[in-house]
Coordinates of C-alpha atoms in Angstrom, one line a residue:
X1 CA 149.4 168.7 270.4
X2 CA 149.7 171.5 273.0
X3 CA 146.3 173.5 273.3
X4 CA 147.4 176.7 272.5
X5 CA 145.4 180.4 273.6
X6 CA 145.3 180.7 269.6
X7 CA 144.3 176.9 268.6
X8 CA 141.5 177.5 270.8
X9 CA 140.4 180.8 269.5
X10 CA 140.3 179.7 266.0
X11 CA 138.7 175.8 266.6
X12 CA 135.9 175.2 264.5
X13 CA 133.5 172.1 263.9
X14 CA 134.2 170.3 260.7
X15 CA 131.3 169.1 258.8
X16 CA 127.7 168.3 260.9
X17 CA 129.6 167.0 263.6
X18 CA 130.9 168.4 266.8
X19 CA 135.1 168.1 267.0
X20 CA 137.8 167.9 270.1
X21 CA 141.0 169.4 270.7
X22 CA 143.2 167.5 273.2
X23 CA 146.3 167.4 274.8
X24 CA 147.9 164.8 275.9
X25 CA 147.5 164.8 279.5
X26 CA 143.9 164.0 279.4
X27 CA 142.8 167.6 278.6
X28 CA 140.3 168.5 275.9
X29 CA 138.1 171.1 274.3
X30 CA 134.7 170.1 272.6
X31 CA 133.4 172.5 269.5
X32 CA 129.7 171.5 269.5
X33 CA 127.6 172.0 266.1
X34 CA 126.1 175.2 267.2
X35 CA 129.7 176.6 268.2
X36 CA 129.9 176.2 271.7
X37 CA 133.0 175.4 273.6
X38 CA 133.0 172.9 276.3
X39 CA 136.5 171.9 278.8
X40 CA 136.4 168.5 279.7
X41 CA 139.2 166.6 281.8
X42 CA 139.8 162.7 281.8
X43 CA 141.5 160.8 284.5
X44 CA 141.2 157.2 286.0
X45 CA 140.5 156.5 289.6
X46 CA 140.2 152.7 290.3
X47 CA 141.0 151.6 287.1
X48 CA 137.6 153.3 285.8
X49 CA 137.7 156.4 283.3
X50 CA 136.4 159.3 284.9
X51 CA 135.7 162.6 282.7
X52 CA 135.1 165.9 284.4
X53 CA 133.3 168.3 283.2
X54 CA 134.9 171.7 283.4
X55 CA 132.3 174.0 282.2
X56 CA 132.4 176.8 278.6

């Protein structure tokens, strides 16, 4: 799924918990409880997962 400038827009949290919206190149987009919107990047260095925090 591509992260589109209108998937984004209209992402909402489902339920009590918070939900993501990835792609599949390791990007993603948390919906917390309250609403906020969070960018976070994944990527492996040395065989260890590293996530990257992106910012709002």
């Amino acid at each position: 799924m591509a992260l589109t400038d209108a998937a984004v827009r209209n992402a909402k949290r489902s339920g009590g918990k918070a939900c993501e919206l990835s792609d599949e190149k390791g990007l993603y987009l948390i919906v917390t409880v309250k609403g906020g919107k969070w960018w976070r990047l994944d990527c492996r260095h040395d065989g260890k997962r590293k996530t990257l925090s992106l910012g709002t």
